[in-house]
Amino acid sequence: MATYISHSPGETTALGEQWGRAAESGLVIGVSGDLGAGKTQFVKGLARGLGITTRVLSPTFALVNIYGGGRLTLFHLDLYRLDTHQQIVAAGLEDYLNPAGVTVIEWAERWFGQVQSLESSVQSPESRITDHGSRITDHQSSITGLAHPFRRVKIEVLSETERRISYEDSGA
């Protein structure tokens, strides 16, 4: 798992922008962190890196904001108001796991669960992540609908301006 220490909101935005410039279609990013940790700040940078000039807002009440006009479409989900996997499924959000563009999911732990480290799980080349963060084989992946690449991100507040941003990639 890689770790980056951000010393300001601008640095958090810059990291997102860097990832946006490198992002490929199909990427799903699951972001976890407390309220005010900088999740939306990070997504603003990601959008900028994708070439999206529209103002990025947290989709807390809409659940999904879709931003076009850049190199790739950005699907920005916020699961804060959803408490269970059943509510997520009922909201019809599973289609965003196979994006024609990039999907970012704030409060991703509500969908994928808490996982200590994906590196510690036994992996085969055809493995995927389930809705609870465990590994499954390709023939089971249609159950969860999750295609990859997948990046799990955790943003932790260290101080008023500093954040620890830990991330890990899995999948394709």
mmCIF file of C-alpha atoms in Angstrom:
data_model
loop_
_atom_site.group_PDB
_atom_site.id
_atom_site.type_symbol
_atom_site.label_atom_id
_atom_site.label_comp_id
_atom_site.label_asym_id
_atom_site.label_seq_id
_atom_site.Cartn_x
_atom_site.Cartn_y
_atom_site.Cartn_z
ATOM 1 C CA MET A 1 0.000 0.000 0.000
ATOM 2 C CA ALA A 2 1.450 3.377 -0.997
ATOM 3 C CA THR A 3 1.135 6.460 1.212
ATOM 4 C CA TYR A 4 1.255 10.153 0.371
ATOM 5 C CA ILE A 5 1.214 12.965 2.938
ATOM 6 C CA SER A 6 -0.661 16.035 1.759
ATOM 7 C CA HIS A 7 0.203 19.263 3.565
ATOM 8 C CA SER A 8 -2.664 21.333 2.135
ATOM 9 C CA PRO A 9 -5.930 21.116 0.199
ATOM 10 C CA GLY A 10 -3.931 22.254 -2.843
ATOM 11 C CA GLU A 11 -1.625 19.249 -2.553
ATOM 12 C CA THR A 12 -4.631 16.924 -2.250
ATOM 13 C CA THR A 13 -6.076 18.491 -5.408
ATOM 14 C CA ALA A 14 -2.709 18.151 -7.172
ATOM 15 C CA LEU A 15 -2.544 14.425 -6.358
ATOM 16 C CA GLY A 16 -6.039 13.945 -7.785
ATOM 17 C CA GLU A 17 -5.043 15.915 -10.882
ATOM 18 C CA GLN A 18 -1.978 13.725 -11.383
ATOM 19 C CA TRP A 19 -4.128 10.588 -11.152
ATOM 20 C CA GLY A 20 -6.678 12.106 -13.543
ATOM 21 C CA ARG A 21 -4.025 12.732 -16.190
ATOM 22 C CA ALA A 22 -2.945 9.077 -15.968
ATOM 23 C CA ALA A 23 -6.440 7.528 -15.644
ATOM 24 C CA GLU A 24 -7.704 5.090 -18.216
ATOM 25 C CA SER A 25 -11.300 4.282 -19.052
ATOM 26 C CA GLY A 26 -12.804 1.689 -16.710
ATOM 27 C CA LEU A 27 -10.952 2.858 -13.591
ATOM 28 C CA VAL A 28 -12.986 2.700 -10.370
ATOM 29 C CA ILE A 29 -11.653 4.565 -7.332
ATOM 30 C CA GLY A 30 -13.175 3.831 -3.930
ATOM 31 C CA VAL A 31 -12.443 6.626 -1.442
ATOM 32 C CA SER A 32 -12.907 6.392 2.330
ATOM 33 C CA GLY A 33 -12.384 9.069 4.962
ATOM 34 C CA ASP A 34 -14.165 11.042 7.633
ATOM 35 C CA LEU A 35 -16.304 14.104 6.942
ATOM 36 C CA GLY A 36 -14.017 16.955 5.930
ATOM 37 C CA ALA A 37 -11.062 14.678 5.199
ATOM 38 C CA GLY A 38 -10.710 15.937 1.623
ATOM 39 C CA LYS A 39 -12.518 13.340 -0.484
ATOM 40 C CA THR A 40 -14.304 15.887 -2.663
ATOM 41 C CA GLN A 41 -11.175 18.048 -2.833
ATOM 42 C CA PHE A 42 -9.357 15.038 -4.263
ATOM 43 C CA VAL A 43 -12.163 14.448 -6.811
ATOM 44 C CA LYS A 44 -11.950 18.093 -7.930
ATOM 45 C CA GLY A 45 -8.307 17.509 -8.803
ATOM 46 C CA LEU A 46 -9.090 14.241 -10.551
ATOM 47 C CA ALA A 47 -11.679 16.032 -12.692
ATOM 48 C CA ARG A 48 -9.154 18.735 -13.573
ATOM 49 C CA GLY A 49 -6.656 16.038 -14.584
ATOM 50 C CA LEU A 50 -9.304 14.519 -16.863
ATOM 51 C CA GLY A 51 -9.736 17.921 -18.523
ATOM 52 C CA ILE A 52 -13.168 18.579 -17.005
ATOM 53 C CA THR A 53 -13.785 22.285 -16.490
ATOM 54 C CA THR A 54 -17.237 22.042 -14.879
ATOM 55 C CA ARG A 55 -17.397 22.877 -11.163
ATOM 56 C CA VAL A 56 -17.273 19.641 -9.154
ATOM 57 C CA LEU A 57 -19.641 19.381 -6.191
ATOM 58 C CA SER A 58 -20.251 16.600 -3.708
ATOM 59 C CA PRO A 59 -23.219 14.498 -4.874
ATOM 60 C CA THR A 60 -24.380 13.776 -1.308
ATOM 61 C CA PHE A 61 -28.036 14.475 -2.064
ATOM 62 C CA ALA A 62 -28.040 13.426 -5.728
ATOM 63 C CA LEU A 63 -25.982 10.229 -5.107
ATOM 64 C CA VAL A 64 -24.326 10.603 -8.550
ATOM 65 C CA ASN A 65 -22.925 13.544 -10.492
ATOM 66 C CA ILE A 66 -21.761 12.939 -14.057
ATOM 67 C CA TYR A 67 -19.145 15.227 -15.562
ATOM 68 C CA GLY A 68 -18.399 15.154 -19.279
ATOM 69 C CA GLY A 69 -16.410 17.411 -21.537
ATOM 70 C CA GLY A 70 -13.023 16.015 -20.578
ATOM 71 C CA ARG A 71 -10.768 13.302 -21.904
ATOM 72 C CA LEU A 72 -12.975 10.764 -20.056
ATOM 73 C CA THR A 73 -16.376 11.032 -18.379
ATOM 74 C CA LEU A 74 -16.271 11.206 -14.574
ATOM 75 C CA PHE A 75 -18.984 9.445 -12.558
ATOM 76 C CA HIS A 76 -18.854 10.811 -8.995
ATOM 77 C CA LEU A 77 -20.840 8.794 -6.430
ATOM 78 C CA ASP A 78 -21.386 9.670 -2.777
ATOM 79 C CA LEU A 79 -22.757 6.899 -0.547
ATOM 80 C CA TYR A 80 -22.973 8.959 2.647
ATOM 81 C CA ARG A 81 -26.782 8.722 2.810
ATOM 82 C CA LEU A 82 -26.876 4.973 2.095
ATOM 83 C CA ASP A 83 -26.339 2.645 5.036
ATOM 84 C CA THR A 84 -26.586 -0.865 3.588
ATOM 85 C CA HIS A 85 -25.510 -2.844 0.557
ATOM 86 C CA GLN A 86 -29.205 -3.426 -0.188
ATOM 87 C CA GLN A 87 -29.829 0.336 -0.394
ATOM 88 C CA ILE A 88 -26.905 0.694 -2.806
ATOM 89 C CA VAL A 89 -28.241 -2.090 -5.021
ATOM 90 C CA ALA A 90 -31.775 -0.629 -4.861
ATOM 91 C CA ALA A 91 -30.361 2.749 -5.963
ATOM 92 C CA GLY A 92 -29.117 1.093 -9.175
ATOM 93 C CA LEU A 93 -25.490 2.087 -8.683
ATOM 94 C CA GLU A 94 -23.902 -1.203 -9.767
ATOM 95 C CA ASP A 95 -23.673 -0.060 -13.404
ATOM 96 C CA TYR A 96 -21.073 2.504 -12.341
ATOM 97 C CA LEU A 97 -18.659 -0.318 -11.479
ATOM 98 C CA ASN A 98 -18.010 -0.814 -15.201
ATOM 99 C CA PRO A 99 -17.680 2.783 -16.358
ATOM 100 C CA ALA A 100 -17.125 4.109 -19.841
ATOM 101 C CA GLY A 101 -14.869 6.632 -18.150
ATOM 102 C CA VAL A 102 -13.791 6.872 -14.489
ATOM 103 C CA THR A 103 -15.947 6.248 -11.416
ATOM 104 C CA VAL A 104 -15.079 7.700 -8.009
ATOM 105 C CA ILE A 105 -17.067 6.414 -5.028
ATOM 106 C CA GLU A 106 -16.951 8.478 -1.832
ATOM 107 C CA TRP A 107 -17.718 6.502 1.348
ATOM 108 C CA ALA A 108 -16.717 3.356 -0.560
ATOM 109 C CA GLU A 109 -16.491 1.316 2.651
ATOM 110 C CA ARG A 110 -20.300 1.342 2.727
ATOM 111 C CA TRP A 111 -20.238 -0.734 -0.466
ATOM 112 C CA PHE A 112 -16.970 -2.649 -0.324
ATOM 113 C CA GLY A 113 -16.462 -2.903 3.433
ATOM 114 C CA GLN A 114 -13.318 -2.234 5.438
ATOM 115 C CA VAL A 115 -10.254 -4.139 4.294
ATOM 116 C CA GLN A 116 -6.924 -4.033 6.097
ATOM 117 C CA SER A 117 -4.854 -4.637 2.975
ATOM 118 C CA LEU A 118 -5.597 -6.125 -0.403
ATOM 119 C CA GLU A 119 -1.929 -7.161 -0.639
ATOM 120 C CA SER A 120 -2.403 -9.642 2.179
ATOM 121 C CA SER A 121 -5.112 -11.580 0.350
ATOM 122 C CA VAL A 122 -4.216 -14.501 -1.884
ATOM 123 C CA GLN A 123 -4.538 -13.368 -5.479
ATOM 124 C CA SER A 124 -4.779 -15.178 -8.786
ATOM 125 C CA PRO A 125 -4.558 -13.433 -12.170
ATOM 126 C CA GLU A 126 -8.297 -13.890 -12.684
ATOM 127 C CA SER A 127 -9.335 -12.609 -9.259
ATOM 128 C CA ARG A 128 -11.634 -9.665 -8.614
ATOM 129 C CA ILE A 129 -12.897 -7.788 -5.541
ATOM 130 C CA THR A 130 -16.357 -8.554 -4.203
ATOM 131 C CA ASP A 131 -18.734 -6.117 -2.579
ATOM 132 C CA HIS A 132 -17.079 -6.941 0.739
ATOM 133 C CA GLY A 133 -13.475 -6.568 -0.444
ATOM 134 C CA SER A 134 -12.728 -10.299 -0.554
ATOM 135 C CA ARG A 135 -11.203 -12.001 -3.576
ATOM 136 C CA ILE A 136 -13.312 -14.035 -6.005
ATOM 137 C CA THR A 137 -12.662 -15.700 -9.355
ATOM 138 C CA ASP A 138 -13.766 -14.433 -12.775
ATOM 139 C CA HIS A 139 -16.699 -16.832 -13.091
ATOM 140 C CA GLN A 140 -18.181 -15.251 -9.961
ATOM 141 C CA SER A 141 -17.479 -11.631 -10.929
ATOM 142 C CA SER A 142 -20.780 -11.272 -12.763
ATOM 143 C CA ILE A 143 -22.467 -11.541 -9.353
ATOM 144 C CA THR A 144 -20.863 -8.338 -8.143
ATOM 145 C CA GLY A 145 -20.469 -6.623 -11.508
ATOM 146 C CA LEU A 146 -17.096 -5.197 -10.516
ATOM 147 C CA ALA A 147 -14.569 -4.952 -13.325
ATOM 148 C CA HIS A 148 -11.160 -3.436 -12.870
ATOM 149 C CA PRO A 149 -8.829 -1.591 -12.494
ATOM 150 C CA PHE A 150 -9.799 -0.683 -8.947
ATOM 151 C CA ARG A 151 -7.979 1.729 -6.623
ATOM 152 C CA ARG A 152 -8.851 1.744 -2.923
ATOM 153 C CA VAL A 153 -8.012 5.089 -1.267
ATOM 154 C CA LYS A 154 -8.156 6.054 2.408
ATOM 155 C CA ILE A 155 -7.781 9.696 3.460
ATOM 156 C CA GLU A 156 -6.950 10.265 7.135
ATOM 157 C CA VAL A 157 -6.875 13.631 8.898
ATOM 158 C CA LEU A 158 -3.495 14.214 10.576
ATOM 159 C CA SER A 159 -3.961 17.893 11.405
ATOM 160 C CA GLU A 160 -6.004 20.861 10.251
ATOM 161 C CA THR A 161 -4.133 20.894 6.926
ATOM 162 C CA GLU A 162 -2.323 17.540 6.701
ATOM 163 C CA ARG A 163 -3.796 14.328 5.335
ATOM 164 C CA ARG A 164 -2.418 10.805 4.976
ATOM 165 C CA ILE A 165 -3.611 9.401 1.659
ATOM 166 C CA SER A 166 -3.051 5.641 1.432
ATOM 167 C CA TYR A 167 -3.920 3.762 -1.736
ATOM 168 C CA GLU A 168 -3.681 0.373 -3.317
ATOM 169 C CA ASP A 169 -4.437 -0.829 -6.822
ATOM 170 C CA SER A 170 -5.853 -4.179 -7.804
ATOM 171 C CA GLY A 171 -7.277 -5.818 -10.871
ATOM 172 C CA ALA A 172 -6.586 -5.397 -14.547
#
